[in-house]
N, CA, C and O atoms as a MOPAC input file, in Angstrom:
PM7 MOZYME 1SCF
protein

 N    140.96900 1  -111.11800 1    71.73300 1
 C    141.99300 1  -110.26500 1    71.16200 1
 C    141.53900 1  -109.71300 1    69.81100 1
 O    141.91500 1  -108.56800 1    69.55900 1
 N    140.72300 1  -110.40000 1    68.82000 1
 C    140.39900 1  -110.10000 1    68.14200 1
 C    139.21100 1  -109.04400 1    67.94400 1
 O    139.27400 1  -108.17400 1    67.07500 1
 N    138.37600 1  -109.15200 1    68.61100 1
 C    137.64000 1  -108.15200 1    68.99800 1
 C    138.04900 1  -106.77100 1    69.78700 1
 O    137.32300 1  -105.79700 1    69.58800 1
 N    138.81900 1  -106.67500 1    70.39500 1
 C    139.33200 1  -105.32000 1    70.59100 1
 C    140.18400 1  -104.77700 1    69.43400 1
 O    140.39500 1  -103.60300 1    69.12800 1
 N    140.71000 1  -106.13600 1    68.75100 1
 C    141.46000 1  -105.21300 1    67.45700 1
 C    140.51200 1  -104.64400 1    66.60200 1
 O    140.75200 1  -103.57100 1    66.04900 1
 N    139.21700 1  -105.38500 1    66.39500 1
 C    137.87400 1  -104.82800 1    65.39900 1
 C    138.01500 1  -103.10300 1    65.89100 1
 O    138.38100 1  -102.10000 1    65.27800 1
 N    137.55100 1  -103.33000 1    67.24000 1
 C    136.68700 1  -102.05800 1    67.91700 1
 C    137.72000 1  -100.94400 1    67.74800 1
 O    137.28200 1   -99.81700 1    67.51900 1
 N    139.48300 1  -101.19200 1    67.86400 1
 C    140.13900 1  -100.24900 1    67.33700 1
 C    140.07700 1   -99.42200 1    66.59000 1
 O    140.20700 1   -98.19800 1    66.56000 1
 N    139.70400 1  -100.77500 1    65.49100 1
 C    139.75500 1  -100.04100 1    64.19800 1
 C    138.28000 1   -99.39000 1    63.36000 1
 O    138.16100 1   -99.14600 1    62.15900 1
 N    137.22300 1   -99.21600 1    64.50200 1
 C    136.17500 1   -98.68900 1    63.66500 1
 C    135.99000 1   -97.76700 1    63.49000 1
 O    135.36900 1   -97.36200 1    62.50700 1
 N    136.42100 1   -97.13200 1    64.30900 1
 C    136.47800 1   -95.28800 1    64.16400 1
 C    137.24600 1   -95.11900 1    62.24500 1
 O    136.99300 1   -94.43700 1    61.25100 1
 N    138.10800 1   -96.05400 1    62.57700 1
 C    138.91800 1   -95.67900 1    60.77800 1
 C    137.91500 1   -95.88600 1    59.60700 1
 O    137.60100 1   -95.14200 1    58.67800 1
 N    137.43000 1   -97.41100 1    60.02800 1
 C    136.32100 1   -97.64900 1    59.39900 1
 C    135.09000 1   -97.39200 1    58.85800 1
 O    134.46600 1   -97.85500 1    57.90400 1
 N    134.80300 1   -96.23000 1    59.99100 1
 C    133.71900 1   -95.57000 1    59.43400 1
 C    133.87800 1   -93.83400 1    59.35800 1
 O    134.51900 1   -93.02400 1    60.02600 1
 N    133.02100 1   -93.73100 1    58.27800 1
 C    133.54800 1   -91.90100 1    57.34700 1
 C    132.32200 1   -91.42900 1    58.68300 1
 O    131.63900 1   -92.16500 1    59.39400 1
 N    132.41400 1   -89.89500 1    58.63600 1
 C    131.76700 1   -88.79000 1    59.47600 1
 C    130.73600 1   -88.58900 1    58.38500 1
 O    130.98100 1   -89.01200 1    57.25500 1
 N    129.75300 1   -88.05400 1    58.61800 1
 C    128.66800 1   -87.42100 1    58.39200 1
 C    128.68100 1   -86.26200 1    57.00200 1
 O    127.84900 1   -86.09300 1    56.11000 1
 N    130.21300 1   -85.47800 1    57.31900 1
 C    130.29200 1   -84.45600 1    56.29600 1
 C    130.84800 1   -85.16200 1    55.30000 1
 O    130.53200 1   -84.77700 1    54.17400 1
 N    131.52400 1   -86.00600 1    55.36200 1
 C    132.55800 1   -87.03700 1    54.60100 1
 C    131.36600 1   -88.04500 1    53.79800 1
 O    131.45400 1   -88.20800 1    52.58100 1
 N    130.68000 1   -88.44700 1    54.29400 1
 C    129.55400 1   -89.80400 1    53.96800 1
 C    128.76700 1   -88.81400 1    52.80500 1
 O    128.43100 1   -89.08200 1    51.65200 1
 N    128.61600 1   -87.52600 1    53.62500 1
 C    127.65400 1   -86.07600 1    52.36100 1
 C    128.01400 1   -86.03900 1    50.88700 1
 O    127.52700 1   -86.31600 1    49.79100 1
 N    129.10200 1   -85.56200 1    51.42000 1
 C    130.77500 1   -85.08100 1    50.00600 1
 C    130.21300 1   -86.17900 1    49.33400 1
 O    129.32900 1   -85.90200 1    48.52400 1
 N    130.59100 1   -87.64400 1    49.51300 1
 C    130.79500 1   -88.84200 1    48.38800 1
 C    129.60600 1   -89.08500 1    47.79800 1
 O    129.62700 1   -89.63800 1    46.69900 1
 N    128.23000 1   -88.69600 1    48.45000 1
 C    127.07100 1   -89.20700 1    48.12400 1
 C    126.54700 1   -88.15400 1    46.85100 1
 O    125.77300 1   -88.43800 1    45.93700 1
 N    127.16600 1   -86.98400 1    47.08600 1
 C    126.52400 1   -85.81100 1    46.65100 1
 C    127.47200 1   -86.00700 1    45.38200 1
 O    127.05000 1   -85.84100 1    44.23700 1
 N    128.47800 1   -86.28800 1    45.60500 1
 C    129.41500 1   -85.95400 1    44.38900 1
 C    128.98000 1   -87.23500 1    43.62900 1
 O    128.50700 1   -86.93300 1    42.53300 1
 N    128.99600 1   -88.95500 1    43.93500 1
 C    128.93100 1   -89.87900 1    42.72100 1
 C    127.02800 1   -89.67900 1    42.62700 1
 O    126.56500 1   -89.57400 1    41.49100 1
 N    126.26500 1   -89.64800 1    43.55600 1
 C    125.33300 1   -89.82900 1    42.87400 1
 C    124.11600 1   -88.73700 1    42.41800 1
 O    123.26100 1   -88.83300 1    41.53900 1
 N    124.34200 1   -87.89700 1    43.17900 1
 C    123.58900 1   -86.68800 1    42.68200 1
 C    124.56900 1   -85.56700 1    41.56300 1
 O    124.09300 1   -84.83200 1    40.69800 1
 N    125.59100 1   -85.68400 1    41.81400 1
 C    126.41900 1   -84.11300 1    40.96800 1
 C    126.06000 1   -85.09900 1    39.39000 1
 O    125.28000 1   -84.43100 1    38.71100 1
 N    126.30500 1   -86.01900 1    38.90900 1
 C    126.56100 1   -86.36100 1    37.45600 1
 C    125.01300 1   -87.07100 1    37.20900 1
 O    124.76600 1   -87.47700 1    36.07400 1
 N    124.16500 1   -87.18800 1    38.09100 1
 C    122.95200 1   -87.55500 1    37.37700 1
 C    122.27100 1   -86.06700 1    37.02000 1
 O    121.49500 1   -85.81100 1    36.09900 1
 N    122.75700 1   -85.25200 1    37.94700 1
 C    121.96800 1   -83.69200 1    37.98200 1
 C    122.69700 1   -82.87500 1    36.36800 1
 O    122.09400 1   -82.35200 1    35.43100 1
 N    124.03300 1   -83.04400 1    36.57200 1
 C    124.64900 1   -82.41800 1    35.51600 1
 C    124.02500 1   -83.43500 1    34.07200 1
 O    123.36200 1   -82.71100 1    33.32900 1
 N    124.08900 1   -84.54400 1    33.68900 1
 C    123.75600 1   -85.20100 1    32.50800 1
 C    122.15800 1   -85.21800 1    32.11600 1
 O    121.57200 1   -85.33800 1    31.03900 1
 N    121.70000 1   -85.03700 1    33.52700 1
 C    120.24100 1   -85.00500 1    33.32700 1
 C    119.25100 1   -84.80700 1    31.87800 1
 O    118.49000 1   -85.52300 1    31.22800 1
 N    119.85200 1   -83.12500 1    31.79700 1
 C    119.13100 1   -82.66400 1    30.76600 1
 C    119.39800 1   -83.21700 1    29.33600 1
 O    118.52200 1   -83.27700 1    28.47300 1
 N    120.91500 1   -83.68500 1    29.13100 1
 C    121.41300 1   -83.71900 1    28.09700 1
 C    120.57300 1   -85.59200 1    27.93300 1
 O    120.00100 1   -85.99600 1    26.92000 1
 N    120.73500 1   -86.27400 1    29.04500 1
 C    120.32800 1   -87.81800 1    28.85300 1
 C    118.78800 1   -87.40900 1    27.81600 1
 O    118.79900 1   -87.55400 1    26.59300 1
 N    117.83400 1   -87.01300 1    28.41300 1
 C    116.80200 1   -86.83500 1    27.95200 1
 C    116.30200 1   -85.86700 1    26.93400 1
 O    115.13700 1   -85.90300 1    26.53600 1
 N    117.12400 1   -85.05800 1    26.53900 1
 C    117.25600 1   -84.44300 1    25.39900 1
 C    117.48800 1   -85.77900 1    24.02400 1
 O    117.11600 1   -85.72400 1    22.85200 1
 N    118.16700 1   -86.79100 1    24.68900 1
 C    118.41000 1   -88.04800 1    23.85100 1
 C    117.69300 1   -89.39900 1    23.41000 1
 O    117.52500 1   -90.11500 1    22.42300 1
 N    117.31900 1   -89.28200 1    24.99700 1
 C    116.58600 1   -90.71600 1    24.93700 1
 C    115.59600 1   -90.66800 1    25.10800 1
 O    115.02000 1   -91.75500 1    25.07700 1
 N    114.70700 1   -89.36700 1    25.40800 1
 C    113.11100 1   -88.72700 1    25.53900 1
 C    113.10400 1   -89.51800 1    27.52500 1
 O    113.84400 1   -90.19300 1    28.24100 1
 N    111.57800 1   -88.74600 1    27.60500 1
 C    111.68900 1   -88.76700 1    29.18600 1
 C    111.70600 1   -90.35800 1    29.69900 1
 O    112.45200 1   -90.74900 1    30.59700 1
 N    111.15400 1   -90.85800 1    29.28100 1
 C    110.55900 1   -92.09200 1    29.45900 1
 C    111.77500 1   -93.26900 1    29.64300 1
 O    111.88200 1   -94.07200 1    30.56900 1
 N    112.70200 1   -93.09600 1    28.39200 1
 C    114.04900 1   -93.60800 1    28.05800 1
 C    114.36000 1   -93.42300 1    29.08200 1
 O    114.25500 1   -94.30400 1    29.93600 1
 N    114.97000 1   -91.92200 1    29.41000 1
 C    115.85100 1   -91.20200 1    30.74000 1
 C    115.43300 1   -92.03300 1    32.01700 1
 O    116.20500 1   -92.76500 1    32.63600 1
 N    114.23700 1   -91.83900 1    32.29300 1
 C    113.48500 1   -92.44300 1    33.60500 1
 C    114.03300 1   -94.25900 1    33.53800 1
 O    114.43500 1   -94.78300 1    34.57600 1
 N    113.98400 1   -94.97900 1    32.35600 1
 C    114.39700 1   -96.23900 1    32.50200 1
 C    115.88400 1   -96.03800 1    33.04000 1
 O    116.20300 1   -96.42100 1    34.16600 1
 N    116.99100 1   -95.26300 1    31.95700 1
 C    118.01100 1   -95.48800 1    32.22700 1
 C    118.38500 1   -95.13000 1    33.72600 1
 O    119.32400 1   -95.76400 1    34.20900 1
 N    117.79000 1   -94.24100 1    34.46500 1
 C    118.09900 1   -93.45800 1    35.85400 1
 C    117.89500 1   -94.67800 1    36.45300 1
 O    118.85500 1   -95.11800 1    37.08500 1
 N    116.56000 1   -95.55800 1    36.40500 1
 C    116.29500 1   -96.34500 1    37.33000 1
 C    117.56200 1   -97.88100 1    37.77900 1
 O    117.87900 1   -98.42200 1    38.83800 1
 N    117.93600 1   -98.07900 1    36.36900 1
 C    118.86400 1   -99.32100 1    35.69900 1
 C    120.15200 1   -98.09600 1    36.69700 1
 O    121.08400 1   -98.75300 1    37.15800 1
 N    120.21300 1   -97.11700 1    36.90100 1
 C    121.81700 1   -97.15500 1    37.30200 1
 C    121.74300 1   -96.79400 1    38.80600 1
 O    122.83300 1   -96.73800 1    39.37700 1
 N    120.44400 1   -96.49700 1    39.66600 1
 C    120.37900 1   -96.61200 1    40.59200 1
 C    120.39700 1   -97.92900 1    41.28900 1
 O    120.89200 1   -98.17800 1    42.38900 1
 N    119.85400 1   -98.63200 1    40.57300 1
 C    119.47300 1  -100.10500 1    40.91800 1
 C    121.56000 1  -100.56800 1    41.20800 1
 O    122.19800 1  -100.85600 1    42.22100 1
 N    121.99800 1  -100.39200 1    39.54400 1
 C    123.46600 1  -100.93800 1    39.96500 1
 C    123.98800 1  -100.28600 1    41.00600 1
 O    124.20900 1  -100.90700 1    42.04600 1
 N    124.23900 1   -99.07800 1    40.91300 1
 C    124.69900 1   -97.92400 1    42.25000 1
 C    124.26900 1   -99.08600 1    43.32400 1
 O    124.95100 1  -100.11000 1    43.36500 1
 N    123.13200 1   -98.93000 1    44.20000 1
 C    122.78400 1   -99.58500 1    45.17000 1
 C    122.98100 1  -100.92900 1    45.49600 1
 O    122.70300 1  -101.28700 1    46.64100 1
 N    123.46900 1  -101.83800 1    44.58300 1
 C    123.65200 1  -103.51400 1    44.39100 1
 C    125.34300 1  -102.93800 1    44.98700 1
 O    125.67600 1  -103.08600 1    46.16200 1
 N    126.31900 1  -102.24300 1    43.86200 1
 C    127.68100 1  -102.39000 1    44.22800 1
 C    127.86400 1  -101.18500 1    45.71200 1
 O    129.02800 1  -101.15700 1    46.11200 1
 N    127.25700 1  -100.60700 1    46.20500 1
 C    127.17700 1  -100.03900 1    47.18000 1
 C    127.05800 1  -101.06700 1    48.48200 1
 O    127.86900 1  -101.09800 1    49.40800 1
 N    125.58600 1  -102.10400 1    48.32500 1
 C    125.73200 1  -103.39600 1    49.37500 1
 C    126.90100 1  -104.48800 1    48.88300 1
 O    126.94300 1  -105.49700 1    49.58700 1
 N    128.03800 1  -104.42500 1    47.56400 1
 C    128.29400 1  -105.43200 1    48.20600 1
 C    129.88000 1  -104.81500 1    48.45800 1
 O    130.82900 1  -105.58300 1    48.30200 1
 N    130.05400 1  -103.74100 1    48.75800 1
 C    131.26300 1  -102.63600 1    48.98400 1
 C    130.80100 1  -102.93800 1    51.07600 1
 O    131.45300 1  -103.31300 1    52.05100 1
 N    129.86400 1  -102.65200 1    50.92000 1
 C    129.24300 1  -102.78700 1    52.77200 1
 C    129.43200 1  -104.33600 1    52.88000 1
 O    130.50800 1  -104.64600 1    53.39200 1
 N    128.85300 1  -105.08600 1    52.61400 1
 C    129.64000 1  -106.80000 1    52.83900 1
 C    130.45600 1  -107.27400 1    52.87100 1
 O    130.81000 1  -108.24300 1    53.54300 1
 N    131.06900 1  -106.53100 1    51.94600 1
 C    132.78900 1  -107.32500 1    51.86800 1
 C    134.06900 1  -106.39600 1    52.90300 1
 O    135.27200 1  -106.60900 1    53.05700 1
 N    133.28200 1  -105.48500 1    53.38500 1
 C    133.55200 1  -104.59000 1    54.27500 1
 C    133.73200 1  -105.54800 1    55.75700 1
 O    134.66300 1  -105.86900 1    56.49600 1
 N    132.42100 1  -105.74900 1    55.69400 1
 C    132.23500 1  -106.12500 1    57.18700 1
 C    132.42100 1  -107.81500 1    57.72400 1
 O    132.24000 1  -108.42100 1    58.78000 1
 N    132.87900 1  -108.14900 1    56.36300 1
 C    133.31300 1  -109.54500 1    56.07100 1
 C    134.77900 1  -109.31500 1    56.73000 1
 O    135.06100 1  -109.91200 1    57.76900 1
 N    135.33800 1  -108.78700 1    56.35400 1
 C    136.54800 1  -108.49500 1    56.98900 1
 C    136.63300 1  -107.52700 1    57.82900 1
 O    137.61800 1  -106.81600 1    57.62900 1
 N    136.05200 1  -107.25900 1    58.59700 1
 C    135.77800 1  -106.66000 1    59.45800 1
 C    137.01900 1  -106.49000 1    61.18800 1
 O    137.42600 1  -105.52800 1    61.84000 1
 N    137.19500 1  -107.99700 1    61.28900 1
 C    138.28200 1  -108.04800 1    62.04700 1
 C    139.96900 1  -107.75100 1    61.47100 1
 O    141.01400 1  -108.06400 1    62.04200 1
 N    139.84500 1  -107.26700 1    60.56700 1
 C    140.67000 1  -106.75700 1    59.68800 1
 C    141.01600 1  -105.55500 1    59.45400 1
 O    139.98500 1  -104.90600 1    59.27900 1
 N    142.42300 1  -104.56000 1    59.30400 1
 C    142.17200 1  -103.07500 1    59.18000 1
 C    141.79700 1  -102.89000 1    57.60200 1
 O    142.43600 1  -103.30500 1    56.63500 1
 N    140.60600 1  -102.16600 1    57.61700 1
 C    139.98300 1  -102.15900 1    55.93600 1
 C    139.84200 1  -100.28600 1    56.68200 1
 O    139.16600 1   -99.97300 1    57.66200 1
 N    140.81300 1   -99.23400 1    55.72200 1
 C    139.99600 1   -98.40200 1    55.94800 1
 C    139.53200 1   -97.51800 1    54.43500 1
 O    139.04300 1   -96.42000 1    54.17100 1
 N    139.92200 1   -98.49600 1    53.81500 1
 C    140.03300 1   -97.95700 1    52.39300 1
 C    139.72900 1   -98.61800 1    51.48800 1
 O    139.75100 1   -99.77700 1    51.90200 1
 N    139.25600 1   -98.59300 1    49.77700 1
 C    139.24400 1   -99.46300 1    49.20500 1
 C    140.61000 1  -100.10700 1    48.94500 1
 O    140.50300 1  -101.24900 1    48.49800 1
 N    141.75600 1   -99.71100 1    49.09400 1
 C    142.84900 1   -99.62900 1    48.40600 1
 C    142.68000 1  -100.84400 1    49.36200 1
 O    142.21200 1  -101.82000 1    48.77600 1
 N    142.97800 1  -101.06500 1    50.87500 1
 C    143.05000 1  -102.07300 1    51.73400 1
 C    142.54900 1  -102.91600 1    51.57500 1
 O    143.21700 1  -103.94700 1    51.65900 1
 N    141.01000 1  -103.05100 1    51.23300 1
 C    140.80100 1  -104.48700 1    50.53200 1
 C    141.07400 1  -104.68400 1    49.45400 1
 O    140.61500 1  -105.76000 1    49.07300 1
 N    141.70000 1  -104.08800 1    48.61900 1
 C    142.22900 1  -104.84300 1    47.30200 1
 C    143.21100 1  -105.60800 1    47.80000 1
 O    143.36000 1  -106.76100 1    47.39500 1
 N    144.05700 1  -105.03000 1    48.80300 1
 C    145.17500 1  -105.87300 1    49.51300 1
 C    144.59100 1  -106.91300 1    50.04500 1
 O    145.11200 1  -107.92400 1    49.57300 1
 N    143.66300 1  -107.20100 1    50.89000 1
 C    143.05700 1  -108.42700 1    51.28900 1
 C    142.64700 1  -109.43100 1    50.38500 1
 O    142.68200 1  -110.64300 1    50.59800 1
 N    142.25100 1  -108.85100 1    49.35000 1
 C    141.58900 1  -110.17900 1    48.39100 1
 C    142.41500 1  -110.64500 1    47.34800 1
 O    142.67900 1  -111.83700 1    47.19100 1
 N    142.97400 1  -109.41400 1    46.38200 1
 C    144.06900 1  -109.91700 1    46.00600 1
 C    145.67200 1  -109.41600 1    45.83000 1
 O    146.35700 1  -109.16900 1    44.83700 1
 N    145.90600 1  -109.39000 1    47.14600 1
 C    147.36800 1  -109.59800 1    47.39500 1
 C    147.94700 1  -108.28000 1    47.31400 1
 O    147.47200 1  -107.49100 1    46.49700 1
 N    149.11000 1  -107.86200 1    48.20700 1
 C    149.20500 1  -106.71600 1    48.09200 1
 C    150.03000 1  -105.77800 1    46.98600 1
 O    150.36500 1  -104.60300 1    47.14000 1
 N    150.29000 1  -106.73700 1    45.68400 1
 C    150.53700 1  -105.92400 1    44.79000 1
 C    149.12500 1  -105.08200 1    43.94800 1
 O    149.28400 1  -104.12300 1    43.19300 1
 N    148.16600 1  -105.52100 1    44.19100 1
 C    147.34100 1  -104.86000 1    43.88300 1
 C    146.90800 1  -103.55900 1    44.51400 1
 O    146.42100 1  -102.70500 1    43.77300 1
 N    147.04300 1  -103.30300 1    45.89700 1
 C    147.14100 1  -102.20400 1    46.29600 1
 C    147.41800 1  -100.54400 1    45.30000 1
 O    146.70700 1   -99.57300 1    45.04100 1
 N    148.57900 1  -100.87500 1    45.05000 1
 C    149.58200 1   -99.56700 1    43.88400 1
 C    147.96300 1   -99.83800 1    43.08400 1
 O    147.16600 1   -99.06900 1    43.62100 1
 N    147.53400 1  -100.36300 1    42.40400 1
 C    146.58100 1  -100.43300 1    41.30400 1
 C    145.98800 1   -99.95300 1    41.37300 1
 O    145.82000 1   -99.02800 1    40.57800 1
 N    145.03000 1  -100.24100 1    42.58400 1
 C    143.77300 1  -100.17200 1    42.98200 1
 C    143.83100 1   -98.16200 1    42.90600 1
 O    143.01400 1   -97.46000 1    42.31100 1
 N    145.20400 1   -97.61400 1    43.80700 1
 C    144.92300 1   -96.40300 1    44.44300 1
 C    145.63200 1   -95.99000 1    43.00500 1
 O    145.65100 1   -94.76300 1    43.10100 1
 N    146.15500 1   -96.27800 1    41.88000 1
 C    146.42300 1   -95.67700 1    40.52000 1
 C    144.58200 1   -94.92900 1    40.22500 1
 O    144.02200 1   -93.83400 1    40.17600 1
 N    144.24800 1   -96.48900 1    40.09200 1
 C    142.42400 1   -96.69600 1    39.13100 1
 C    141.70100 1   -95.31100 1    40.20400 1
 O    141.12000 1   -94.35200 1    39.69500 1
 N    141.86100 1   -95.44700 1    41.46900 1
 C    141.31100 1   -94.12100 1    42.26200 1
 C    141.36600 1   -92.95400 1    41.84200 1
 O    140.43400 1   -92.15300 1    41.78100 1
 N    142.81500 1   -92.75100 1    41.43100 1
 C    142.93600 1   -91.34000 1    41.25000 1
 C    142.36600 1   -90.96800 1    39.92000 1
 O    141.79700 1   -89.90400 1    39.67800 1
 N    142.56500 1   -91.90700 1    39.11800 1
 C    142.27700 1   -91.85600 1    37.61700 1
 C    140.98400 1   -91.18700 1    37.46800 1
 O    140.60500 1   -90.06700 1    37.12300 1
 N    140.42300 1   -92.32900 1    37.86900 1
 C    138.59700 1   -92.07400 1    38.61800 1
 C    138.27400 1   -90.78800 1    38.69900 1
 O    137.49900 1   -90.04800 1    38.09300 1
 N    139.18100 1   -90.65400 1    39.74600 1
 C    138.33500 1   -89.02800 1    40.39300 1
 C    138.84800 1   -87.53500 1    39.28300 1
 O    138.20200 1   -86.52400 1    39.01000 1
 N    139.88900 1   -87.84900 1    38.96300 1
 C    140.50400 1   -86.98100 1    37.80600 1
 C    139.11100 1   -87.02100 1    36.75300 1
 O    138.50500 1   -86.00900 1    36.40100 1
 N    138.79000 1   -88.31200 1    36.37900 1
 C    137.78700 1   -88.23100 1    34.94200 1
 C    136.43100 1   -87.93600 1    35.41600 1
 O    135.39400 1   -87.77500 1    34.77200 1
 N    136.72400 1   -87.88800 1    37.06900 1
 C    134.82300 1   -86.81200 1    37.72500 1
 C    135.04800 1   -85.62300 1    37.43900 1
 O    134.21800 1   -84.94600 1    36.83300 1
 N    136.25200 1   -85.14600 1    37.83900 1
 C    136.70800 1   -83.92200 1    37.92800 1
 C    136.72500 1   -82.90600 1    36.66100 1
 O    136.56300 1   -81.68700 1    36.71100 1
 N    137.03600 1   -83.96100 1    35.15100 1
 C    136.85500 1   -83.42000 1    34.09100 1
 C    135.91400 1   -83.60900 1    33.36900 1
 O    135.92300 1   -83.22300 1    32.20000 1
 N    134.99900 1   -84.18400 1    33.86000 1
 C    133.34000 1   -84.74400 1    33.41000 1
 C    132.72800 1   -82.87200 1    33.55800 1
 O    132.50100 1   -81.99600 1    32.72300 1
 N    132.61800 1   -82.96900 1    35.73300 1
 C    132.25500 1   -81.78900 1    35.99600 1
 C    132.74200 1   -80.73800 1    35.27600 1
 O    131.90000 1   -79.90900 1    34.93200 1
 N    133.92100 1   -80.54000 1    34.94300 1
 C    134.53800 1   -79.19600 1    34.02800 1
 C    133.83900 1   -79.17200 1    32.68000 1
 O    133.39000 1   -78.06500 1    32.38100 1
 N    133.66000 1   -80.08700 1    31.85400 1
 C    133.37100 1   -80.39000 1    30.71400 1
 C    131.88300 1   -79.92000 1    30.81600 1
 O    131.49900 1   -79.02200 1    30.06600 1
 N    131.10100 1   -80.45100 1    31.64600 1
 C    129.53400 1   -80.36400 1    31.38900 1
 C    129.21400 1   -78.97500 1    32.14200 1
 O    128.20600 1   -78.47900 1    31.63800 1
 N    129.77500 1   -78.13000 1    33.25400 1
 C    129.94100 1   -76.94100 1    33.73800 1
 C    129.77600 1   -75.55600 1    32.55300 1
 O    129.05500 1   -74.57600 1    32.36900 1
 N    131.20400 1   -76.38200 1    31.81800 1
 C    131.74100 1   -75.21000 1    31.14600 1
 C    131.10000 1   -75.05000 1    29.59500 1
 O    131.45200 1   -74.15500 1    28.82700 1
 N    129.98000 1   -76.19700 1    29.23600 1
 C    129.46600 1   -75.94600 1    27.99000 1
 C    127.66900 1   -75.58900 1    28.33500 1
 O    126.90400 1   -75.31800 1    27.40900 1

């Protein structure tokens, strides 16, 4: 029983191709591309090249453990982060979690405007 409830739910579970694009393009290429010039205008190339490497490295660590704790609960409906905040801790955290989301994407949104428009 539990396994057909998994298999239900993987289609939710997993993003499409254009969707997987969007998120990749937007956290990790749009704000390393946009700060680029300005990082190394600061910290000279060498600096820049350390710091790029130090935030790919984190990027990729909290990326596997976003995929683990994913599939840890797996027999579980997770189709969101908001949903496992509900799983781990409790579902008043939910409201939080999808507050801190929007917040988030608002302060990408005015990063991009900010570094666009100067």
């Amino acid at each position: 029983m539990e396994e057909k409830h998994a298999e239900s739910h993987k289609e939710l579970r997993t993003a499409g191709f254009m969707t997987t694009l969007a998120n990749t393009t937007k956290m990790y290429v749009g704000i390393s591309f946009i700060s680029g010039a300005k990082s190394i205008s600061q910290a000279g190339l060498y600096g820049s090249i350390v710091g790029f490497l130090y935030v790919i490295i984190i990027n990729a660590y909290t990326v596997w453990l976003m995929v683990k704790a994913r599939n840890r609960f797996k027999n579980q409906k997770v189709v969101d982060i908001g949903d496992l905040s509900g799983i781990l801790f409790g579902e008043a955290s939910r409201g939080y979690m999808k507050a801190f989301l929007a917040i988030n994407n608002t302060l990408f949104i005015s990063v991009y405007v900010l570094f666009l428009g100067t």
